[in-house]
PDB file of C-alpha atoms and ligand atoms in Angstrom:
ATOM      1  CA  MET A   1      -0.409  -0.083   0.182  1.00  0.00           C
ATOM      2  CA  LYS A   2       1.407   3.139  -1.017  1.00  0.00           C
ATOM      3  CA  THR A   3       1.687   5.381   2.230  1.00  0.00           C
ATOM      4  CA  ALA A   4       2.648   9.451   3.757  1.00  0.00           C
ATOM      5  CA  HIS A   5       5.319  11.122   2.980  1.00  0.00           C
ATOM      6  CA  CYS A   6       4.730  13.689   5.469  1.00  0.00           C
ATOM      7  CA  VAL A   7       1.269  14.321   6.989  1.00  0.00           C
ATOM      8  CA  PRO A   8       0.993  18.483   6.848  1.00  0.00           C
ATOM      9  CA  VAL A   9      -0.202  19.993  10.609  1.00  0.00           C
ATOM     10  CA  LEU A  10      -2.245  23.353   9.392  1.00  0.00           C
ATOM     11  CA  MET A  11      -2.806  25.607  12.440  1.00  0.00           C
ATOM     12  CA  TYR A  12      -6.228  27.670  12.436  1.00  0.00           C
ATOM     13  CA  HIS A  13      -7.807  29.887  15.520  1.00  0.00           C
ATOM     14  CA  HIS A  14     -10.768  31.451  14.187  1.00  0.00           C
ATOM     15  CA  VAL A  15     -13.480  30.887  11.639  1.00  0.00           C
ATOM     16  CA  SER A  16     -15.462  33.861  12.064  1.00  0.00           C
ATOM     17  CA  PRO A  17     -17.083  37.028   9.673  1.00  0.00           C
ATOM     18  CA  GLU A  18     -15.156  39.589  12.133  1.00  0.00           C
ATOM     19  CA  THR A  19     -12.430  41.389  10.687  1.00  0.00           C
ATOM     20  CA  GLY A  20      -8.337  40.818  12.057  1.00  0.00           C
ATOM     21  CA  PRO A  21      -5.285  38.523  12.999  1.00  0.00           C
ATOM     22  CA  ILE A  22      -5.520  34.928  12.907  1.00  0.00           C
ATOM     23  CA  THR A  23      -9.009  34.771  11.504  1.00  0.00           C
ATOM     24  CA  THR A  24     -10.183  32.585   8.739  1.00  0.00           C
ATOM     25  CA  SER A  25     -13.772  33.914   6.776  1.00  0.00           C
ATOM     26  CA  PRO A  26     -15.867  30.848   7.045  1.00  0.00           C
ATOM     27  CA  LYS A  27     -16.456  31.748   3.354  1.00  0.00           C
ATOM     28  CA  ASN A  28     -12.424  30.981   3.206  1.00  0.00           C
ATOM     29  CA  PHE A  29     -12.599  28.113   5.387  1.00  0.00           C
ATOM     30  CA  GLU A  30     -15.565  26.445   3.437  1.00  0.00           C
ATOM     31  CA  SER A  31     -13.378  27.001   0.060  1.00  0.00           C
ATOM     32  CA  GLN A  32     -10.202  24.825   1.788  1.00  0.00           C
ATOM     33  CA  ILE A  33     -12.269  22.716   2.915  1.00  0.00           C
ATOM     34  CA  LYS A  34     -14.300  21.616   0.091  1.00  0.00           C
ATOM     35  CA  GLY A  35     -10.957  21.505  -1.967  1.00  0.00           C
ATOM     36  CA  LEU A  36      -9.756  19.964   0.216  1.00  0.00           C
ATOM     37  CA  VAL A  37     -13.064  17.422  -0.399  1.00  0.00           C
ATOM     38  CA  GLU A  38     -12.528  17.729  -3.632  1.00  0.00           C
ATOM     39  CA  LYS A  39      -8.895  16.457  -4.224  1.00  0.00           C
ATOM     40  CA  GLY A  40      -8.973  13.168  -2.016  1.00  0.00           C
ATOM     41  CA  TYR A  41      -7.487  14.763   1.376  1.00  0.00           C
ATOM     42  CA  THR A  42      -8.120  12.484   4.871  1.00  0.00           C
ATOM     43  CA  THR A  43      -8.190  14.676   7.393  1.00  0.00           C
ATOM     44  CA  LEU A  44      -6.690  12.507  10.418  1.00  0.00           C
ATOM     45  CA  THR A  45      -7.893  11.534  14.452  1.00  0.00           C
ATOM     46  CA  CYS A  46      -4.505  12.923  16.643  1.00  0.00           C
ATOM     47  CA  ASN A  47      -4.276   9.379  16.734  1.00  0.00           C
ATOM     48  CA  GLN A  48      -4.432   8.304  13.109  1.00  0.00           C
ATOM     49  CA  PHE A  49      -0.964  11.157  12.863  1.00  0.00           C
ATOM     50  CA  ALA A  50       0.926   9.187  16.488  1.00  0.00           C
ATOM     51  CA  ASP A  51       0.403   6.014  14.170  1.00  0.00           C
ATOM     52  CA  PHE A  52       0.900   8.227  10.797  1.00  0.00           C
ATOM     53  CA  LEU A  53       4.525   8.887  12.878  1.00  0.00           C
ATOM     54  CA  ALA A  54       5.220   5.497  14.308  1.00  0.00           C
ATOM     55  CA  GLY A  55       5.074   3.941  10.787  1.00  0.00           C
ATOM     56  CA  LYS A  56       1.597   2.688  10.770  1.00  0.00           C
ATOM     57  CA  PRO A  57       0.561   3.449   7.129  1.00  0.00           C
ATOM     58  CA  THR A  58      -1.970   6.027   6.646  1.00  0.00           C
ATOM     59  CA  PRO A  59      -3.148   7.801   3.610  1.00  0.00           C
ATOM     60  CA  PRO A  60      -0.771   9.207   0.406  1.00  0.00           C
ATOM     61  CA  LYS A  61      -2.856  12.795   1.150  1.00  0.00           C
ATOM     62  CA  SER A  62      -3.880  12.899   4.853  1.00  0.00           C
ATOM     63  CA  VAL A  63      -3.915  16.204   6.961  1.00  0.00           C
ATOM     64  CA  LEU A  64      -3.755  16.868  10.791  1.00  0.00           C
ATOM     65  CA  LEU A  65      -6.833  20.539  11.046  1.00  0.00           C
ATOM     66  CA  THR A  66      -6.079  21.687  14.225  1.00  0.00           C
ATOM     67  CA  PHE A  67      -8.109  24.955  16.185  1.00  0.00           C
ATOM     68  CA  ASP A  68      -6.109  26.442  19.521  1.00  0.00           C
ATOM     69  CA  ASP A  69      -7.432  28.253  21.817  1.00  0.00           C
ATOM     70  CA  GLY A  70     -11.441  26.765  21.370  1.00  0.00           C
ATOM     71  CA  TYR A  71     -13.063  29.688  20.818  1.00  0.00           C
ATOM     72  CA  LEU A  72     -16.560  30.868  20.029  1.00  0.00           C
ATOM     73  CA  ASP A  73     -16.211  30.513  16.627  1.00  0.00           C
ATOM     74  CA  ASN A  74     -14.840  27.435  16.080  1.00  0.00           C
ATOM     75  CA  TRP A  75     -18.569  25.905  17.212  1.00  0.00           C
ATOM     76  CA  VAL A  76     -20.791  28.323  15.157  1.00  0.00           C
ATOM     77  CA  TYR A  77     -19.007  28.348  12.418  1.00  0.00           C
ATOM     78  CA  ALA A  78     -16.122  26.172  11.891  1.00  0.00           C
ATOM     79  CA  HIS A  79     -18.220  22.939  12.531  1.00  0.00           C
ATOM     80  CA  PRO A  80     -21.150  23.159  10.797  1.00  0.00           C
ATOM     81  CA  ILE A  81     -18.890  23.194   7.364  1.00  0.00           C
ATOM     82  CA  LEU A  82     -16.633  20.172   9.004  1.00  0.00           C
ATOM     83  CA  LYS A  83     -20.009  18.436   9.432  1.00  0.00           C
ATOM     84  CA  LYS A  84     -21.928  19.582   5.774  1.00  0.00           C
ATOM     85  CA  TYR A  85     -18.051  17.538   3.823  1.00  0.00           C
ATOM     86  CA  GLY A  86     -17.743  14.912   6.098  1.00  0.00           C
ATOM     87  CA  LEU A  87     -13.804  16.104   7.881  1.00  0.00           C
ATOM     88  CA  HIS A  88     -12.051  16.292  11.217  1.00  0.00           C
ATOM     89  CA  ALA A  89     -10.204  18.091  12.343  1.00  0.00           C
ATOM     90  CA  THR A  90      -8.410  18.675  16.404  1.00  0.00           C
ATOM     91  CA  ILE A  91      -8.960  21.478  19.212  1.00  0.00           C
ATOM     92  CA  PHE A  92      -6.382  22.759  21.742  1.00  0.00           C
ATOM     93  CA  LEU A  93      -8.402  23.420  24.996  1.00  0.00           C
ATOM     94  CA  VAL A  94      -7.042  27.246  27.371  1.00  0.00           C
ATOM     95  CA  THR A  95      -9.535  24.807  29.047  1.00  0.00           C
ATOM     96  CA  GLY A  96      -9.313  27.425  32.098  1.00  0.00           C
ATOM     97  CA  LEU A  97     -11.296  29.735  30.002  1.00  0.00           C
ATOM     98  CA  ILE A  98     -13.826  27.473  29.251  1.00  0.00           C
ATOM     99  CA  GLY A  99     -18.182  28.494  30.520  1.00  0.00           C
ATOM    100  CA  GLU A 100     -20.519  26.355  31.705  1.00  0.00           C
ATOM    101  CA  GLY A 101     -24.482  26.717  30.545  1.00  0.00           C
ATOM    102  CA  PRO A 102     -26.643  25.331  27.132  1.00  0.00           C
ATOM    103  CA  VAL A 103     -25.429  25.181  23.957  1.00  0.00           C
ATOM    104  CA  ARG A 104     -25.481  28.521  21.831  1.00  0.00           C
ATOM    105  CA  PRO A 105     -27.090  28.822  17.601  1.00  0.00           C
ATOM    106  CA  CYS A 106     -24.820  27.311  15.590  1.00  0.00           C
ATOM    107  CA  ALA A 107     -24.558  28.695  11.035  1.00  0.00           C
ATOM    108  CA  GLU A 108     -26.010  24.943  11.739  1.00  0.00           C
ATOM    109  CA  GLN A 109     -30.108  26.106  12.821  1.00  0.00           C
ATOM    110  CA  SER A 110     -30.842  28.793  11.003  1.00  0.00           C
ATOM    111  CA  ASP A 111     -33.665  29.977  13.107  1.00  0.00           C
ATOM    112  CA  ASN A 112     -32.754  31.023  16.595  1.00  0.00           C
ATOM    113  CA  PRO A 113     -30.219  34.675  15.745  1.00  0.00           C
ATOM    114  CA  LEU A 114     -26.224  33.176  16.202  1.00  0.00           C
ATOM    115  CA  PRO A 115     -24.605  35.051  19.151  1.00  0.00           C
ATOM    116  CA  ARG A 116     -22.169  37.573  17.984  1.00  0.00           C
ATOM    117  CA  LEU A 117     -18.767  36.576  18.098  1.00  0.00           C
ATOM    118  CA  PRO A 118     -16.119  39.330  19.350  1.00  0.00           C
ATOM    119  CA  SER A 119     -12.688  39.604  16.642  1.00  0.00           C
ATOM    120  CA  HIS A 120      -9.722  38.383  18.011  1.00  0.00           C
ATOM    121  CA  LEU A 121      -8.381  41.480  19.950  1.00  0.00           C
ATOM    122  CA  GLU A 122     -11.865  41.971  21.580  1.00  0.00           C
ATOM    123  CA  CYS A 123     -11.117  37.927  23.143  1.00  0.00           C
ATOM    124  CA  ARG A 124      -8.108  38.970  23.867  1.00  0.00           C
ATOM    125  CA  ALA A 125      -9.063  41.941  26.463  1.00  0.00           C
ATOM    126  CA  LEU A 126     -12.220  39.755  26.923  1.00  0.00           C
ATOM    127  CA  TRP A 127      -9.633  36.797  28.347  1.00  0.00           C
ATOM    128  CA  ALA A 128      -8.019  40.160  30.572  1.00  0.00           C
ATOM    129  CA  ALA A 129     -10.919  41.301  32.095  1.00  0.00           C
ATOM    130  CA  GLY A 130     -11.878  37.577  33.132  1.00  0.00           C
ATOM    131  CA  SER A 131     -14.917  37.656  31.109  1.00  0.00           C
ATOM    132  CA  THR A 132     -14.309  34.695  28.984  1.00  0.00           C
ATOM    133  CA  ASP A 133     -18.132  33.163  27.586  1.00  0.00           C
ATOM    134  CA  SER A 134     -18.793  35.463  24.851  1.00  0.00           C
ATOM    135  CA  ALA A 135     -15.448  34.701  23.321  1.00  0.00           C
ATOM    136  CA  MET A 136     -15.010  31.356  23.773  1.00  0.00           C
ATOM    137  CA  LEU A 137     -16.318  27.196  24.033  1.00  0.00           C
ATOM    138  CA  ARG A 138     -19.015  26.097  27.023  1.00  0.00           C
ATOM    139  CA  TRP A 139     -17.777  22.462  27.787  1.00  0.00           C
ATOM    140  CA  SER A 140     -21.908  21.504  26.249  1.00  0.00           C
ATOM    141  CA  GLU A 141     -20.872  23.264  22.927  1.00  0.00           C
ATOM    142  CA  VAL A 142     -16.901  20.487  23.113  1.00  0.00           C
ATOM    143  CA  GLN A 143     -19.577  18.173  23.293  1.00  0.00           C
ATOM    144  CA  ALA A 144     -21.764  18.727  20.939  1.00  0.00           C
ATOM    145  CA  MET A 145     -18.981  18.588  18.052  1.00  0.00           C
ATOM    146  CA  ARG A 146     -17.432  15.702  20.067  1.00  0.00           C
ATOM    147  CA  GLU A 147     -19.953  14.036  18.987  1.00  0.00           C
ATOM    148  CA  ALA A 148     -20.939  15.274  16.380  1.00  0.00           C
ATOM    149  CA  GLY A 149     -17.801  14.121  14.623  1.00  0.00           C
ATOM    150  CA  THR A 150     -16.061  17.815  14.086  1.00  0.00           C
ATOM    151  CA  PHE A 151     -13.579  18.015  16.464  1.00  0.00           C
ATOM    152  CA  GLU A 152     -11.217  16.555  19.419  1.00  0.00           C
ATOM    153  CA  PHE A 153     -10.163  18.070  21.736  1.00  0.00           C
ATOM    154  CA  HIS A 154      -6.602  18.411  23.800  1.00  0.00           C
ATOM    155  CA  SER A 155      -4.928  20.382  25.662  1.00  0.00           C
ATOM    156  CA  HIS A 156      -3.372  24.452  25.622  1.00  0.00           C
ATOM    157  CA  THR A 157      -3.167  24.740  28.877  1.00  0.00           C
ATOM    158  CA  HIS A 158      -5.128  26.294  31.784  1.00  0.00           C
ATOM    159  CA  THR A 159      -4.277  29.842  31.875  1.00  0.00           C
ATOM    160  CA  HIS A 160      -2.499  29.986  28.081  1.00  0.00           C
ATOM    161  CA  THR A 161      -0.158  31.973  30.476  1.00  0.00           C
ATOM    162  CA  ARG A 162       3.291  32.747  29.544  1.00  0.00           C
ATOM    163  CA  TRP A 163       5.207  32.039  32.577  1.00  0.00           C
ATOM    164  CA  ASP A 164       8.609  32.035  30.945  1.00  0.00           C
ATOM    165  CA  GLN A 165       7.866  35.999  30.883  1.00  0.00           C
ATOM    166  CA  VAL A 166       6.550  36.351  34.122  1.00  0.00           C
ATOM    167  CA  SER A 167       7.989  34.186  36.835  1.00  0.00           C
ATOM    168  CA  LYS A 168      11.596  35.598  38.854  1.00  0.00           C
ATOM    169  CA  THR A 169      12.911  32.082  38.246  1.00  0.00           C
ATOM    170  CA  ARG A 170      13.211  29.230  36.134  1.00  0.00           C
ATOM    171  CA  ASP A 171      11.539  27.531  39.772  1.00  0.00           C
ATOM    172  CA  GLU A 172       8.803  29.384  39.923  1.00  0.00           C
ATOM    173  CA  CYS A 173       7.966  29.614  36.236  1.00  0.00           C
ATOM    174  CA  LEU A 174       7.993  25.994  35.514  1.00  0.00           C
ATOM    175  CA  ALA A 175       6.218  24.492  38.550  1.00  0.00           C
ATOM    176  CA  HIS A 176       3.536  27.065  37.145  1.00  0.00           C
ATOM    177  CA  MET A 177       3.863  25.378  34.932  1.00  0.00           C
ATOM    178  CA  ARG A 178       3.292  21.903  36.934  1.00  0.00           C
ATOM    179  CA  LYS A 179       0.160  23.552  38.256  1.00  0.00           C
ATOM    180  CA  GLU A 180      -0.746  24.643  34.209  1.00  0.00           C
ATOM    181  CA  PHE A 181      -0.900  20.450  33.161  1.00  0.00           C
ATOM    182  CA  GLU A 182      -2.415  18.818  36.769  1.00  0.00           C
ATOM    183  CA  ALA A 183      -5.622  21.509  35.943  1.00  0.00           C
ATOM    184  CA  SER A 184      -5.673  20.896  32.266  1.00  0.00           C
ATOM    185  CA  ARG A 185      -5.684  17.100  32.703  1.00  0.00           C
ATOM    186  CA  ALA A 186      -8.371  17.602  35.137  1.00  0.00           C
ATOM    187  CA  LEU A 187     -10.084  19.545  33.406  1.00  0.00           C
ATOM    188  CA  LEU A 188     -10.527  17.592  31.069  1.00  0.00           C
ATOM    189  CA  LYS A 189     -10.359  14.076  32.492  1.00  0.00           C
ATOM    190  CA  ALA A 190     -13.989  15.348  34.464  1.00  0.00           C
ATOM    191  CA  HIS A 191     -16.003  16.802  31.048  1.00  0.00           C
ATOM    192  CA  LEU A 192     -14.161  13.770  28.923  1.00  0.00           C
ATOM    193  CA  GLY A 193     -13.804  12.087  30.616  1.00  0.00           C
ATOM    194  CA  GLU A 194     -10.026  11.246  29.577  1.00  0.00           C
ATOM    195  CA  VAL A 195      -6.655  13.448  29.263  1.00  0.00           C
ATOM    196  CA  SER A 196      -4.692  12.665  25.131  1.00  0.00           C
ATOM    197  CA  GLU A 197      -1.076  12.334  24.853  1.00  0.00           C
ATOM    198  CA  HIS A 198      -0.997  15.249  22.483  1.00  0.00           C
ATOM    199  CA  PHE A 199      -0.264  18.714  24.079  1.00  0.00           C
ATOM    200  CA  CYS A 200       0.085  21.867  21.912  1.00  0.00           C
ATOM    201  CA  TRP A 201       2.713  24.998  23.346  1.00  0.00           C
ATOM    202  CA  PRO A 202       0.866  28.567  24.751  1.00  0.00           C
ATOM    203  CA  GLN A 203       2.661  30.749  21.901  1.00  0.00           C
ATOM    204  CA  GLY A 204       4.440  28.337  20.723  1.00  0.00           C
ATOM    205  CA  TYR A 205       6.734  29.431  23.383  1.00  0.00           C
ATOM    206  CA  PHE A 206       8.676  26.208  24.920  1.00  0.00           C
ATOM    207  CA  ALA A 207      12.380  24.605  26.388  1.00  0.00           C
ATOM    208  CA  GLU A 208      14.111  21.860  27.261  1.00  0.00           C
ATOM    209  CA  ASP A 209      12.347  21.936  31.266  1.00  0.00           C
ATOM    210  CA  TYR A 210       9.342  21.932  28.988  1.00  0.00           C
ATOM    211  CA  VAL A 211       9.249  19.206  27.001  1.00  0.00           C
ATOM    212  CA  ARG A 212      10.883  17.016  29.444  1.00  0.00           C
ATOM    213  CA  MET A 213       7.632  17.580  32.618  1.00  0.00           C
ATOM    214  CA  ALA A 214       4.218  17.890  29.778  1.00  0.00           C
ATOM    215  CA  GLN A 215       6.610  14.094  28.872  1.00  0.00           C
ATOM    216  CA  GLU A 216       6.210  13.281  33.206  1.00  0.00           C
ATOM    217  CA  PHE A 217       2.935  14.527  32.876  1.00  0.00           C
ATOM    218  CA  GLY A 218       2.093  11.604  29.797  1.00  0.00           C
ATOM    219  CA  PHE A 219       1.470  14.455  27.147  1.00  0.00           C
ATOM    220  CA  GLN A 220       3.870  12.549  24.222  1.00  0.00           C
ATOM    221  CA  TYR A 221       2.588  14.551  20.635  1.00  0.00           C
ATOM    222  CA  LEU A 222       3.739  18.224  22.178  1.00  0.00           C
ATOM    223  CA  TYR A 223       2.605  19.734  18.448  1.00  0.00           C
ATOM    224  CA  THR A 224       4.587  23.973  18.252  1.00  0.00           C
ATOM    225  CA  THR A 225       4.008  26.368  15.725  1.00  0.00           C
ATOM    226  CA  GLN A 226       7.409  26.204  13.987  1.00  0.00           C
ATOM    227  CA  ALA A 227       6.561  26.150  10.445  1.00  0.00           C
ATOM    228  CA  TYR A 228       9.407  25.313   8.330  1.00  0.00           C
ATOM    229  CA  GLY A 229       9.778  21.482   8.853  1.00  0.00           C
ATOM    230  CA  GLN A 230       8.179  18.249   7.684  1.00  0.00           C
ATOM    231  CA  ASN A 231       6.585  15.451   9.600  1.00  0.00           C
ATOM    232  CA  LEU A 232       7.810  12.777   8.610  1.00  0.00           C
ATOM    233  CA  CYS A 233       7.907   8.070   8.883  1.00  0.00           C
ATOM    234  CA  ALA A 234       9.826   8.639  12.591  1.00  0.00           C
ATOM    235  CA  SER A 235       9.904  11.958  12.921  1.00  0.00           C
ATOM    236  CA  ASP A 236      10.508  13.091  17.131  1.00  0.00           C
ATOM    237  CA  PRO A 237       6.255  13.181  18.392  1.00  0.00           C
ATOM    238  CA  ALA A 238       7.817  15.518  21.037  1.00  0.00           C
ATOM    239  CA  HIS A 239       8.340  18.724  18.065  1.00  0.00           C
ATOM    240  CA  ILE A 240       5.180  18.549  15.831  1.00  0.00           C
ATOM    241  CA  TYR A 241       5.276  21.431  12.977  1.00  0.00           C
ATOM    242  CA  ARG A 242       2.529  23.377  12.413  1.00  0.00           C
ATOM    243  CA  PHE A 243       2.404  25.599   9.640  1.00  0.00           C
ATOM    244  CA  ALA A 244      -0.137  28.512   9.929  1.00  0.00           C
ATOM    245  CA  VAL A 245      -4.052  28.603   7.467  1.00  0.00           C
ATOM    246  CA  LYS A 246      -4.204  32.330   5.817  1.00  0.00           C
ATOM    247  CA  ASN A 247      -7.415  33.487   4.420  1.00  0.00           C
ATOM    248  CA  ARG A 248      -7.043  32.339   1.434  1.00  0.00           C
ATOM    249  CA  SER A 249      -9.497  30.388  -0.836  1.00  0.00           C
ATOM    250  CA  ALA A 250      -8.645  26.743  -1.281  1.00  0.00           C
ATOM    251  CA  ARG A 251      -6.250  28.389  -4.749  1.00  0.00           C
ATOM    252  CA  TRP A 252      -3.487  28.841  -2.208  1.00  0.00           C
ATOM    253  CA  PHE A 253      -4.265  26.856   0.147  1.00  0.00           C
ATOM    254  CA  LEU A 254      -4.154  23.310  -1.329  1.00  0.00           C
ATOM    255  CA  GLN A 255      -0.672  24.876  -2.808  1.00  0.00           C
ATOM    256  CA  ARG A 256       0.724  25.408   0.268  1.00  0.00           C
ATOM    257  CA  VAL A 257      -0.091  21.881   1.661  1.00  0.00           C
ATOM    258  CA  TRP A 258       1.304  20.102  -0.936  1.00  0.00           C
ATOM    259  CA  THR A 259       3.963  22.171  -0.979  1.00  0.00           C
ATOM    260  CA  ALA A 260       3.945  20.935   2.370  1.00  0.00           C
ATOM    261  CA  ALA A 261       4.028  17.265   1.630  1.00  0.00           C
ATOM    262  CA  HIS A 262       5.397  17.421  -0.723  1.00  0.00           C
ATOM    263  CA  PRO A 263       8.983  15.473  -0.616  1.00  0.00           C
ATOM    264  CA  VAL A 264      11.085  17.707  -3.064  1.00  0.00           C
ATOM    265  CA  VAL A 265       9.355  21.380  -2.969  1.00  0.00           C
ATOM    266  CA  GLY A 266       9.206  21.114   0.596  1.00  0.00           C
ATOM    267  CA  PRO A 267      12.740  20.763   2.026  1.00  0.00           C
ATOM    268  CA  LEU A 268      13.360  23.768  -0.621  1.00  0.00           C
ATOM    269  CA  TYR A 269      10.275  25.649   0.010  1.00  0.00           C
ATOM    270  CA  ASN A 270      11.013  25.620   3.163  1.00  0.00           C
ATOM    271  CA  LYS A 271      14.786  26.478   4.066  1.00  0.00           C
ATOM    272  CA  TRP A 272      13.998  29.144   1.886  1.00  0.00           C
ATOM    273  CA  ARG A 273      11.817  30.383   4.406  1.00  0.00           C
ATOM    274  CA  SER A 274      13.775  29.695   6.600  1.00  0.00           C
ATOM    275  CA  TRP A 275      16.725  31.425   5.015  1.00  0.00           C
ATOM    276  CA  LYS A 276      14.526  34.586   4.075  1.00  0.00           C
ATOM    277  CA  ARG A 277      13.415  35.022   8.044  1.00  0.00           C
ATOM    278  CA  LYS A 278      16.749  35.112   9.905  1.00  0.00           C
ATOM    279  CA  PHE A 279      17.459  37.193   7.034  1.00  0.00           C
ATOM    280  CA  ARG A 280      15.122  40.203   7.486  1.00  0.00           C
ATOM    281  CA  ALA A 281      15.980  39.565  11.445  1.00  0.00           C
TER     282      ALA A 281
HETATM  283 ZN1   ZN B   1      -3.569  29.259  22.298  1.00  0.00          ZN
END
């Protein structure tokens, strides 16, 4: 059987008509998802992706779609589109920001008005004000997406704090990180009945001591925001490359996915982009 050479891991945050950074419009998101279906791509679960890294045969055209933080718009817009096309994605939840309460209307049910969606900058202001319900998912919505099979859920810490930037010493920083892992695991366990081995670093920051601690807590698959590398069979599961999806249509998107996965073009593209970045810095 032919198997995938590389599995690109794609990173989204918002799918929303609100404009702003790290936001894909519902129109472009649908165009991208439809494009994947038309080109015959498989969207893997995290477990299937783990199997690929371990050398199990995987469909040649496979991708892993990931979303960070757990915004309400993922339920309102991304979930109905994934459901319509039968694809699957992952959300890394900041567990301390996920609320309680009933499921809110999503774009699938047209009779009820949709909740107002804050822009990315408004969401961050709401985090800072400690009032996250209008920006973030509720556990009931997490459950509904899980049951529908559109999304699976993993840890993205409990508070999304960059403790390395606000702690006085490294020991203090590590003590805070320990609490992040503990609290996040406890909430996932309480609401989903399980905690996986998949974890995503807030703002992409990690260091060797962070990796060791994550592994001690049972997180073997660590998702970075480093874009310019390929996830291949036998790649290090503690260093998974992801690239950000732009707010563009299927044409750009499919080209980017093809480039990322290509055995010759992919490494050349990554080298060129890394060089450009260094040159600019
Ligand atoms: Zn994040």
